[in-house]
mmCIF file of C-alpha atoms in Angstrom:
data_model
loop_
_atom_site.group_PDB
_atom_site.id
_atom_site.type_symbol
_atom_site.label_atom_id
_atom_site.label_comp_id
_atom_site.label_asym_id
_atom_site.label_seq_id
_atom_site.Cartn_x
_atom_site.Cartn_y
_atom_site.Cartn_z
ATOM 1 C CA MET U 21 -0.103 -0.364 0.198
ATOM 2 C CA PRO U 22 1.573 3.511 -0.850
ATOM 3 C CA SER U 23 2.500 5.550 2.265
ATOM 4 C CA PHE U 24 0.644 8.989 2.892
ATOM 5 C CA THR U 25 4.493 10.307 2.288
ATOM 6 C CA ALA U 26 4.774 8.897 -1.034
ATOM 7 C CA LEU U 27 1.399 10.227 -2.366
ATOM 8 C CA LEU U 28 2.833 13.855 -1.506
ATOM 9 C CA HIS U 29 6.032 13.122 -3.575
ATOM 10 C CA LEU U 30 4.354 11.392 -6.180
ATOM 11 C CA ASP U 31 5.971 12.396 -9.513
ATOM 12 C CA VAL U 32 3.283 12.596 -11.745
ATOM 13 C CA ALA U 33 5.288 14.747 -14.125
ATOM 14 C CA GLY U 34 7.786 12.051 -14.536
ATOM 15 C CA LEU U 35 5.142 9.619 -15.254
ATOM 16 C CA GLU U 36 3.934 11.619 -18.130
ATOM 17 C CA THR U 37 7.126 12.154 -19.473
ATOM 18 C CA PHE U 38 7.693 8.673 -19.286
ATOM 19 C CA ALA U 39 4.232 8.048 -21.458
ATOM 20 C CA ASP U 40 5.136 10.655 -23.913
ATOM 21 C CA GLU U 41 8.683 8.592 -24.384
ATOM 22 C CA TRP U 42 6.657 5.897 -25.654
ATOM 23 C CA ALA U 43 5.726 7.868 -28.727
ATOM 24 C CA THR U 44 9.111 7.805 -30.021
ATOM 25 C CA VAL U 45 8.874 4.240 -29.514
ATOM 26 C CA HIS U 46 5.745 4.026 -31.654
ATOM 27 C CA ARG U 47 7.108 5.898 -34.463
ATOM 28 C CA LYS U 48 10.274 4.128 -34.719
ATOM 29 C CA LEU U 49 8.144 0.843 -35.066
ATOM 30 C CA LYS U 50 6.017 2.499 -37.760
ATOM 31 C CA GLU U 51 9.313 3.311 -39.661
ATOM 32 C CA ALA U 52 10.273 -0.454 -39.173
ATOM 33 C CA ARG U 53 6.938 -1.699 -40.076
ATOM 34 C CA THR U 54 6.831 0.573 -43.279
ATOM 35 C CA GLY U 55 10.581 -0.389 -44.160
ATOM 36 C CA PHE U 56 9.795 -4.117 -43.807
ATOM 37 C CA HIS U 57 6.760 -3.971 -46.075
ATOM 38 C CA ASP U 58 8.469 -2.355 -48.525
ATOM 39 C CA ASP U 59 11.807 -3.792 -48.393
ATOM 40 C CA VAL U 60 10.635 -7.627 -47.805
ATOM 41 C CA VAL U 61 6.825 -8.214 -47.727
ATOM 42 C CA LYS U 62 5.792 -6.446 -51.241
ATOM 43 C CA PRO U 63 8.783 -7.694 -53.263
ATOM 44 C CA LEU U 64 8.324 -11.092 -51.786
ATOM 45 C CA HIS U 65 4.612 -11.396 -52.884
ATOM 46 C CA GLU U 66 5.085 -9.586 -56.286
ATOM 47 C CA ASP U 67 8.037 -11.975 -57.438
ATOM 48 C CA HIS U 68 5.687 -14.702 -57.164
ATOM 49 C CA TRP U 69 7.898 -17.167 -55.490
ATOM 50 C CA ARG U 70 5.853 -20.316 -56.845
ATOM 51 C CA GLY U 71 5.849 -23.584 -54.602
ATOM 52 C CA LYS U 72 5.570 -24.409 -51.053
ATOM 53 C CA SER U 73 9.070 -22.678 -49.855
ATOM 54 C CA GLY U 74 7.311 -19.569 -51.599
ATOM 55 C CA ARG U 75 4.087 -19.602 -49.508
ATOM 56 C CA THR U 76 6.382 -20.445 -46.558
ATOM 57 C CA ALA U 77 8.644 -17.767 -47.249
ATOM 58 C CA GLN U 78 5.487 -15.264 -47.588
ATOM 59 C CA ASP U 79 3.505 -16.567 -44.775
ATOM 60 C CA TYR U 80 6.253 -15.894 -42.191
ATOM 61 C CA CYS U 81 6.967 -12.602 -43.422
ATOM 62 C CA ASP U 82 3.067 -11.769 -43.267
ATOM 63 C CA ARG U 83 3.294 -12.807 -39.719
ATOM 64 C CA VAL U 84 6.561 -10.867 -38.645
ATOM 65 C CA GLN U 85 4.225 -7.958 -40.068
ATOM 66 C CA LEU U 86 1.497 -8.708 -38.091
ATOM 67 C CA ASP U 87 3.500 -9.091 -34.835
ATOM 68 C CA ILE U 88 5.136 -5.686 -35.446
ATOM 69 C CA ASP U 89 1.612 -4.236 -35.960
ATOM 70 C CA ALA U 90 0.547 -5.937 -32.769
ATOM 71 C CA LEU U 91 3.431 -4.539 -30.674
ATOM 72 C CA ASP U 92 2.669 -1.069 -32.169
ATOM 73 C CA LYS U 93 -0.837 -1.415 -31.111
ATOM 74 C CA GLU U 94 0.445 -2.119 -27.523
ATOM 75 C CA VAL U 95 2.761 0.553 -27.367
ATOM 76 C CA LYS U 96 0.208 2.865 -28.324
ATOM 77 C CA SER U 97 -2.390 1.664 -25.553
ATOM 78 C CA LEU U 98 0.345 1.745 -22.859
ATOM 79 C CA ARG U 99 1.681 5.407 -23.860
ATOM 80 C CA LYS U 100 -2.508 6.113 -23.680
ATOM 81 C CA PHE U 101 -2.740 4.081 -20.519
ATOM 82 C CA LEU U 102 0.051 5.542 -18.638
ATOM 83 C CA ASP U 103 -0.830 9.262 -19.437
ATOM 84 C CA THR U 104 -4.567 8.545 -18.432
ATOM 85 C CA GLU U 105 -3.708 7.008 -15.249
ATOM 86 C CA ALA U 106 -1.257 10.068 -14.173
ATOM 87 C CA ASP U 107 -4.024 12.641 -14.181
ATOM 88 C CA GLY U 108 -7.156 11.382 -15.731
ATOM 89 C CA ALA U 109 -6.591 12.945 -19.071
ATOM 90 C CA THR U 110 -5.083 12.469 -22.498
ATOM 91 C CA GLY U 111 -2.006 14.546 -22.738
ATOM 92 C CA ARG U 112 -1.226 17.282 -19.186
ATOM 93 C CA GLY U 113 -3.335 19.187 -16.950
ATOM 94 C CA GLY U 114 -6.028 16.733 -15.459
ATOM 95 C CA VAL U 115 -6.723 16.702 -11.782
ATOM 96 C CA LYS U 116 -7.649 13.020 -11.751
ATOM 97 C CA GLY U 117 -5.984 9.588 -12.016
ATOM 98 C CA LEU U 118 -2.830 9.961 -9.739
ATOM 99 C CA ALA U 119 -2.354 13.439 -10.100
ATOM 100 C CA GLY U 120 -5.914 13.727 -8.360
ATOM 101 C CA LEU U 121 -4.430 11.306 -5.173
ATOM 102 C CA LYS U 122 -1.583 13.655 -4.915
ATOM 103 C CA LEU U 123 -4.016 16.861 -4.797
ATOM 104 C CA ARG U 124 -6.200 15.091 -2.108
ATOM 105 C CA ALA U 125 -2.585 14.268 -0.238
ATOM 106 C CA GLU U 126 -1.543 17.850 -0.466
ATOM 107 C CA ASN U 127 -5.050 18.981 0.793
ATOM 108 C CA LEU U 128 -5.159 16.840 3.754
ATOM 109 C CA GLN U 129 -1.819 17.857 4.761
ATOM 110 C CA ARG U 130 -2.255 21.822 4.417
ATOM 111 C CA ASP U 131 -5.790 20.785 6.571
ATOM 112 C CA ALA U 132 -3.847 19.067 9.168
ATOM 113 C CA THR U 133 -0.796 21.669 9.347
ATOM 114 C CA ASP U 134 -3.670 24.176 10.190
ATOM 115 C CA GLU U 135 -4.769 22.504 12.940
ATOM 116 C CA GLY U 136 -1.456 22.101 14.406
ATOM 117 C CA MET U 137 -1.731 17.871 13.363
ATOM 118 C CA ARG U 138 0.317 15.865 11.938
ATOM 119 C CA ILE U 139 -0.303 12.764 9.591
ATOM 120 C CA THR U 140 2.209 9.846 9.447
ATOM 121 C CA ASP U 141 3.124 7.547 6.855
ATOM 122 C CA SER U 142 0.452 4.770 7.867
ATOM 123 C CA GLY U 143 -2.265 7.575 7.874
ATOM 124 C CA LYS U 144 -2.434 8.307 11.429
ATOM 125 C CA VAL U 145 -3.182 11.869 12.513
ATOM 126 C CA GLU U 146 -1.165 12.975 15.472
ATOM 127 C CA TRP U 147 -1.748 16.006 18.064
ATOM 128 C CA SER U 148 -1.160 17.390 21.394
ATOM 129 C CA VAL U 149 -2.643 20.313 22.893
ATOM 130 C CA MET U 150 -2.027 22.392 26.067
ATOM 131 C CA TYR U 151 -5.019 23.298 28.013
ATOM 132 C CA ASP U 152 -5.798 24.292 31.698
ATOM 133 C CA PRO U 153 -7.860 21.122 32.906
ATOM 134 C CA ASP U 154 -9.481 23.124 35.458
ATOM 135 C CA GLY U 155 -10.822 25.933 33.498
ATOM 136 C CA PRO U 156 -14.306 26.474 33.154
ATOM 137 C CA GLU U 157 -14.145 24.765 29.647
ATOM 138 C CA GLY U 158 -11.050 22.834 29.822
ATOM 139 C CA TYR U 159 -12.570 19.590 29.561
ATOM 140 C CA LYS U 160 -13.701 20.133 25.981
ATOM 141 C CA VAL U 161 -10.719 20.883 24.499
ATOM 142 C CA PRO U 162 -9.385 17.415 24.086
ATOM 143 C CA ASP U 163 -12.893 15.952 23.006
ATOM 144 C CA GLU U 164 -12.903 18.849 20.231
ATOM 145 C CA ARG U 165 -9.317 18.216 19.328
ATOM 146 C CA ARG U 166 -9.884 14.321 19.101
ATOM 147 C CA LYS U 167 -13.342 14.915 16.900
ATOM 148 C CA THR U 168 -11.237 16.884 14.464
ATOM 149 C CA ALA U 169 -8.525 14.595 14.483
ATOM 150 C CA ASN U 170 -10.702 11.290 13.817
ATOM 151 C CA ALA U 171 -12.487 13.350 10.739
ATOM 152 C CA LEU U 172 -9.084 13.939 9.319
ATOM 153 C CA GLU U 173 -7.911 10.356 9.641
ATOM 154 C CA LYS U 174 -11.155 9.074 7.982
ATOM 155 C CA ARG U 175 -10.366 10.892 4.989
ATOM 156 C CA VAL U 176 -6.573 10.046 5.117
ATOM 157 C CA ARG U 177 -7.490 6.535 5.223
ATOM 158 C CA LYS U 178 -10.109 6.684 2.324
ATOM 159 C CA LEU U 179 -7.555 8.335 0.207
ATOM 160 C CA LEU U 180 -4.816 5.230 1.120
ATOM 161 C CA ASP U 181 -7.593 2.808 0.430
ATOM 162 C CA ASP U 182 -8.142 4.493 -3.261
ATOM 163 C CA ALA U 183 -4.362 4.778 -3.870
ATOM 164 C CA ALA U 184 -4.198 1.035 -2.777
ATOM 165 C CA GLU U 185 -6.875 -0.133 -5.228
ATOM 166 C CA ASP U 186 -5.182 2.172 -8.089
ATOM 167 C CA ASP U 187 -1.790 0.814 -7.463
ATOM 168 C CA ASP U 188 -3.263 -2.777 -7.661
ATOM 169 C CA TRP U 189 -4.546 -1.970 -10.892
ATOM 170 C CA LEU U 190 -1.470 -0.059 -12.200
ATOM 171 C CA GLU U 191 0.699 -3.746 -11.457
ATOM 172 C CA LYS U 192 -1.948 -6.104 -12.896
ATOM 173 C CA SER U 193 -2.514 -4.114 -15.802
ATOM 174 C CA LEU U 194 0.792 -3.477 -16.611
ATOM 175 C CA LYS U 195 1.948 -7.195 -16.262
ATOM 176 C CA VAL U 196 -0.314 -7.968 -19.088
ATOM 177 C CA ILE U 197 -0.214 -4.988 -21.595
ATOM 178 C CA PHE U 198 2.469 -6.856 -23.893
ATOM 179 C CA GLY U 199 1.299 -10.135 -23.322
ATOM 180 C CA THR U 200 3.322 -12.974 -23.263
ATOM 181 C CA VAL U 201 5.144 -15.401 -25.653
ATOM 182 C CA GLY U 202 1.918 -17.602 -25.246
ATOM 183 C CA ASN U 203 -0.484 -14.864 -26.137
ATOM 184 C CA PHE U 204 1.130 -12.117 -27.951
ATOM 185 C CA GLU U 205 -0.553 -12.907 -31.374
ATOM 186 C CA ALA U 206 -3.812 -12.526 -29.797
ATOM 187 C CA GLU U 207 -3.144 -8.758 -30.493
ATOM 188 C CA ASN U 208 -4.459 -8.772 -34.066
ATOM 189 C CA ARG U 209 -7.837 -11.098 -33.183
ATOM 190 C CA LYS U 210 -7.178 -12.872 -36.549
ATOM 191 C CA PHE U 211 -8.272 -16.627 -36.532
ATOM 192 C CA GLY U 212 -6.261 -19.425 -36.574
ATOM 193 C CA ILE U 213 -3.269 -18.088 -37.646
ATOM 194 C CA VAL U 214 -1.015 -19.941 -35.238
ATOM 195 C CA GLU U 215 -0.977 -23.930 -34.357
ATOM 196 C CA PRO U 216 -2.286 -24.966 -31.118
ATOM 197 C CA THR U 217 0.150 -25.044 -28.038
ATOM 198 C CA ALA U 218 0.075 -27.282 -25.098
ATOM 199 C CA LYS U 219 -0.901 -24.058 -22.889
ATOM 200 C CA ASP U 220 -4.077 -23.774 -25.420
ATOM 201 C CA ARG U 221 -4.774 -26.866 -24.609
ATOM 202 C CA GLN U 222 -4.773 -26.025 -20.947
ATOM 203 C CA VAL U 223 -6.601 -23.290 -21.208
ATOM 204 C CA HIS U 224 -9.338 -24.999 -23.576
ATOM 205 C CA ASN U 225 -9.887 -27.712 -20.877
ATOM 206 C CA GLN U 226 -10.157 -25.594 -17.978
ATOM 207 C CA LEU U 227 -12.958 -23.510 -19.899
ATOM 208 C CA ASN U 228 -14.628 -26.418 -20.824
ATOM 209 C CA ASN U 229 -14.791 -26.970 -16.948
ATOM 210 C CA VAL U 230 -15.910 -23.747 -16.263
ATOM 211 C CA ALA U 231 -18.706 -24.404 -18.828
ATOM 212 C CA TYR U 232 -19.639 -27.533 -17.057
ATOM 213 C CA TYR U 233 -19.789 -26.042 -13.909
ATOM 214 C CA PHE U 234 -22.052 -23.087 -15.158
ATOM 215 C CA ALA U 235 -24.211 -25.440 -16.322
ATOM 216 C CA THR U 236 -24.398 -28.624 -13.809
ATOM 217 C CA MET U 237 -23.391 -26.594 -10.476
ATOM 218 C CA LYS U 238 -24.719 -23.202 -11.309
ATOM 219 C CA GLY U 239 -28.012 -23.955 -13.290
ATOM 220 C CA TRP U 240 -26.872 -21.338 -15.604
ATOM 221 C CA PRO U 241 -27.501 -22.652 -19.162
ATOM 222 C CA THR U 242 -27.031 -19.223 -21.131
ATOM 223 C CA ALA U 243 -23.220 -18.517 -19.717
ATOM 224 C CA ALA U 244 -22.625 -22.292 -20.040
ATOM 225 C CA GLY U 245 -24.116 -22.199 -23.606
ATOM 226 C CA LEU U 246 -21.853 -19.001 -24.833
ATOM 227 C CA VAL U 247 -18.784 -20.644 -23.051
ATOM 228 C CA LYS U 248 -19.287 -23.731 -24.812
ATOM 229 C CA HIS U 249 -20.139 -22.124 -28.640
ATOM 230 C CA TYR U 250 -16.858 -20.072 -28.261
ATOM 231 C CA LEU U 251 -15.154 -23.193 -27.539
ATOM 232 C CA GLU U 252 -16.834 -25.292 -30.719
ATOM 233 C CA GLY U 253 -15.389 -22.691 -32.864
ATOM 234 C CA THR U 254 -18.074 -22.266 -35.623
ATOM 235 C CA GLY U 255 -17.919 -18.577 -35.127
ATOM 236 C CA LYS U 256 -21.870 -18.501 -35.921
ATOM 237 C CA PRO U 257 -24.121 -15.318 -34.664
ATOM 238 C CA VAL U 258 -25.898 -16.414 -31.267
ATOM 239 C CA GLU U 259 -29.418 -14.652 -30.849
ATOM 240 C CA VAL U 260 -30.714 -13.548 -27.445
ATOM 241 C CA GLU U 261 -34.153 -12.599 -26.098
ATOM 242 C CA PRO U 262 -33.782 -8.713 -24.879
ATOM 243 C CA GLN U 263 -37.114 -9.405 -23.117
ATOM 244 C CA GLN U 264 -36.018 -12.041 -21.384
ATOM 245 C CA MET U 265 -33.072 -9.986 -20.617
ATOM 246 C CA MET U 266 -34.766 -7.067 -19.347
ATOM 247 C CA ASP U 267 -36.694 -9.836 -16.982
ATOM 248 C CA ASP U 268 -33.602 -11.231 -15.819
ATOM 249 C CA ILE U 269 -31.804 -7.918 -15.419
ATOM 250 C CA PRO U 270 -32.909 -4.955 -13.563
ATOM 251 C CA ALA U 271 -30.129 -2.625 -14.259
ATOM 252 C CA PHE U 272 -31.021 -3.492 -17.966
ATOM 253 C CA ARG U 273 -34.411 -2.659 -17.388
ATOM 254 C CA LYS U 274 -33.681 0.461 -15.685
ATOM 255 C CA ASP U 275 -31.374 1.584 -18.584
ATOM 256 C CA VAL U 276 -34.158 1.235 -20.901
ATOM 257 C CA ASP U 277 -36.631 3.223 -18.979
ATOM 258 C CA ASP U 278 -33.968 5.912 -18.561
ATOM 259 C CA THR U 279 -33.943 6.191 -22.299
ATOM 260 C CA LEU U 280 -37.337 6.040 -22.877
ATOM 261 C CA ASP U 281 -37.713 8.967 -20.403
ATOM 262 C CA ASP U 282 -34.301 11.047 -20.896
ATOM 263 C CA ASP U 283 -34.406 10.499 -24.846
ATOM 264 C CA VAL U 284 -37.244 9.246 -26.722
ATOM 265 C CA ARG U 285 -40.185 10.979 -24.769
ATOM 266 C CA LYS U 286 -38.675 14.203 -25.161
ATOM 267 C CA ARG U 287 -38.385 13.624 -29.026
ATOM 268 C CA GLY U 288 -40.970 14.897 -31.562
ATOM 269 C CA ASP U 289 -43.587 12.850 -33.348
ATOM 270 C CA GLY U 290 -42.251 9.932 -35.870
ATOM 271 C CA PRO U 291 -39.769 7.248 -36.459
ATOM 272 C CA PHE U 292 -36.547 7.075 -34.017
ATOM 273 C CA THR U 293 -33.806 5.128 -33.522
ATOM 274 C CA THR U 294 -31.591 6.052 -30.352
ATOM 275 C CA GLU U 295 -27.862 5.374 -30.204
ATOM 276 C CA TRP U 296 -26.238 2.562 -28.577
ATOM 277 C CA SER U 297 -25.741 2.732 -25.232
ATOM 278 C CA SER U 298 -23.894 0.192 -22.979
ATOM 279 C CA THR U 299 -25.266 -1.654 -20.034
ATOM 280 C CA ALA U 300 -24.672 -4.275 -17.555
ATOM 281 C CA PRO U 301 -25.668 -6.588 -15.058
ATOM 282 C CA ASP U 302 -25.245 -6.300 -11.393
ATOM 283 C CA PRO U 303 -24.343 -9.330 -9.624
ATOM 284 C CA GLU U 304 -25.800 -7.791 -6.640
ATOM 285 C CA ASP U 305 -29.545 -7.922 -8.325
ATOM 286 C CA GLY U 306 -29.661 -11.780 -7.756
ATOM 287 C CA ASP U 307 -28.653 -14.817 -9.808
ATOM 288 C CA ARG U 308 -30.240 -14.047 -12.894
ATOM 289 C CA SER U 309 -27.994 -11.146 -12.701
ATOM 290 C CA THR U 310 -25.284 -12.795 -11.931
ATOM 291 C CA GLU U 311 -25.353 -15.458 -14.465
ATOM 292 C CA TRP U 312 -25.773 -12.610 -17.229
ATOM 293 C CA PHE U 313 -22.656 -10.835 -15.877
ATOM 294 C CA TYR U 314 -21.183 -14.013 -16.388
ATOM 295 C CA ALA U 315 -22.632 -14.740 -19.734
ATOM 296 C CA LEU U 316 -21.748 -11.465 -21.331
ATOM 297 C CA ASN U 317 -21.029 -8.719 -18.761
ATOM 298 C CA HIS U 318 -21.204 -5.495 -20.830
ATOM 299 C CA PHE U 319 -23.321 -5.408 -23.719
ATOM 300 C CA GLN U 320 -24.725 -2.075 -26.162
ATOM 301 C CA TYR U 321 -28.532 -1.619 -26.591
ATOM 302 C CA ARG U 322 -30.887 0.930 -28.421
ATOM 303 C CA LEU U 323 -34.684 1.654 -29.064
ATOM 304 C CA VAL U 324 -36.058 1.650 -32.330
ATOM 305 C CA GLY U 325 -39.577 2.559 -33.041
ATOM 306 C CA GLU U 326 -42.428 5.370 -33.670
ATOM 307 C CA LYS U 327 -43.883 7.919 -31.570
ATOM 308 C CA GLU U 328 -47.066 9.402 -32.493
ATOM 309 C CA GLY U 329 -48.868 11.513 -29.938
ATOM 310 C CA ASP U 330 -48.540 10.411 -26.302
ATOM 311 C CA GLU U 331 -48.159 6.669 -27.780
ATOM 312 C CA ILE U 332 -44.581 5.151 -28.170
ATOM 313 C CA ASN U 333 -44.336 1.990 -30.110
ATOM 314 C CA TYR U 334 -40.750 0.189 -29.991
ATOM 315 C CA HIS U 335 -38.850 -2.576 -29.669
ATOM 316 C CA VAL U 336 -35.035 -2.811 -28.153
ATOM 317 C CA GLU U 337 -31.897 -4.442 -29.684
ATOM 318 C CA VAL U 338 -29.087 -5.669 -28.064
ATOM 319 C CA GLN U 339 -25.600 -6.509 -29.919
ATOM 320 C CA LYS U 340 -22.675 -7.692 -28.175
ATOM 321 C CA ARG U 341 -18.998 -9.362 -30.007
ATOM 322 C CA TYR U 342 -18.184 -11.855 -27.563
ATOM 323 C CA ASP U 343 -14.508 -12.043 -27.317
ATOM 324 C CA TRP U 344 -12.118 -11.973 -24.852
ATOM 325 C CA GLY U 345 -9.460 -9.085 -23.677
ATOM 326 C CA ILE U 346 -6.389 -8.893 -25.548
ATOM 327 C CA PRO U 347 -3.190 -7.836 -23.897
ATOM 328 C CA SER U 348 -3.052 -4.055 -25.154
ATOM 329 C CA GLU U 349 -6.692 -3.950 -23.450
ATOM 330 C CA HIS U 350 -5.092 -4.459 -20.222
ATOM 331 C CA ARG U 351 -7.930 -7.052 -19.279
ATOM 332 C CA ALA U 352 -6.063 -9.319 -16.883
ATOM 333 C CA THR U 353 -7.539 -12.117 -15.502
ATOM 334 C CA VAL U 354 -11.161 -13.697 -14.729
ATOM 335 C CA SER U 355 -11.580 -15.045 -11.470
ATOM 336 C CA GLY U 356 -14.171 -16.837 -9.614
ATOM 337 C CA GLY U 357 -12.254 -16.229 -6.160
ATOM 338 C CA GLY U 358 -12.643 -19.942 -5.081
ATOM 339 C CA PRO U 359 -11.859 -23.733 -5.555
ATOM 340 C CA GLY U 360 -12.560 -25.411 -8.434
ATOM 341 C CA PRO U 361 -13.485 -24.267 -11.872
ATOM 342 C CA PHE U 362 -15.099 -21.383 -10.824
ATOM 343 C CA GLY U 363 -12.271 -20.159 -8.972
ATOM 344 C CA MET U 364 -9.796 -20.457 -11.774
ATOM 345 C CA ASP U 365 -7.610 -17.633 -12.685
ATOM 346 C CA LEU U 366 -7.602 -17.399 -16.096
ATOM 347 C CA GLU U 367 -5.826 -14.823 -18.175
ATOM 348 C CA GLN U 368 -8.210 -13.144 -20.741
ATOM 349 C CA ALA U 369 -5.640 -13.137 -23.251
ATOM 350 C CA ASP U 370 -4.934 -16.511 -22.868
ATOM 351 C CA ILE U 371 -8.288 -17.421 -23.746
ATOM 352 C CA ALA U 372 -8.392 -15.149 -26.474
ATOM 353 C CA HIS U 373 -5.169 -17.034 -28.106
ATOM 354 C CA LEU U 374 -7.548 -20.083 -28.372
ATOM 355 C CA HIS U 375 -9.118 -17.999 -31.135
ATOM 356 C CA SER U 376 -5.856 -17.363 -32.577
ATOM 357 C CA SER U 377 -5.026 -20.919 -32.653
ATOM 358 C CA GLY U 378 -8.326 -21.948 -34.181
ATOM 359 C CA MET U 379 -9.639 -23.587 -30.824
ATOM 360 C CA ALA U 380 -12.298 -21.487 -30.303
ATOM 361 C CA ARG U 381 -13.737 -18.490 -32.316
ATOM 362 C CA ASP U 382 -15.132 -15.145 -31.645
ATOM 363 C CA PHE U 383 -18.768 -14.377 -32.229
ATOM 364 C CA ASP U 384 -21.433 -11.477 -32.441
ATOM 365 C CA VAL U 385 -24.245 -11.590 -29.911
ATOM 366 C CA SER U 386 -27.586 -9.885 -30.907
ATOM 367 C CA GLY U 387 -31.262 -9.819 -30.435
ATOM 368 C CA SER U 388 -34.499 -7.824 -30.978
ATOM 369 C CA SER U 389 -37.436 -8.147 -28.583
ATOM 370 C CA ASP U 390 -41.370 -7.765 -29.642
ATOM 371 C CA GLU U 391 -43.046 -4.699 -30.263
ATOM 372 C CA MET U 392 -43.353 -3.009 -26.935
ATOM 373 C CA ARG U 393 -45.961 0.050 -26.137
ATOM 374 C CA ALA U 394 -45.178 3.066 -23.735
ATOM 375 C CA HIS U 395 -46.960 6.556 -23.227
ATOM 376 C CA SER U 396 -45.349 9.940 -22.948
#
């Protein structure tokens, strides 16, 4: 956990500079990619080198070019990640992220100094006071100081907890942002570009066990079915029922109702199509929401219909690309937090690599509800 003193002396500008230096790496990678394409890949294809050896050489060089593209994408992602993490904004001058934590520490330090108090590294607020215990109001002085110190300490603890959470997020994200030798090819999301490895087969078996656990132990046919469909590798689209999803997911139902209130009801008469919006199940809403959390997590929805007077006829459409996190998205692990298949930690890029090796395949999920009616 970061200490209070560490937050006070946090070099946010240094992190911004470090992020900017990755722009140079990006530029050099682009130059290398252009040179490799013009000097190697293009002539190799244009010379029409025939036979098995020619195809092998072309495939190999195409793969090298894809790997350069993947590395460049990860470099750009790292630069943006560090830049945004530094102050919550692209570029400089933001007041969120690490800069926001430092600002809160500075404000707390100033408040403590104004009160004649001191904040320790661990977040304790120390104070002392001289008073006349025999004075008419003397007994009140320690209590008032203690209340002030306790209020300050509560704010300090909240700051340190937020900093620890951010520090943990940084550590986990940076570990996976460039991927590994085993899942690097997942970056470009191309299907079947490498041969399956022993690691792929292990992850495939683990994910198959998760699907079995969902189906038999949890009674979650939708979550299990989507995992199985991914592992079957057909890539065929899957249709879901938005009406059932609204019944199962209170958070989704609320978002649809909010869209009606905040958008559709404010429109004039005529056909309408709202923008795609993101929504997600809240596992705190019960077992059905929890299943959809593990089935899809976030997905998009929109309302399509026609408004005439105070009557609104509409249907709800949903969409989602069922895929897993690639390294540049720094979505670290999927964890059930316990023993058995549901508790296994699986790095998302390892699951995504099943698509790269042809052992599984990404697919589209979509659906459209029946016609519904509402009033303005």
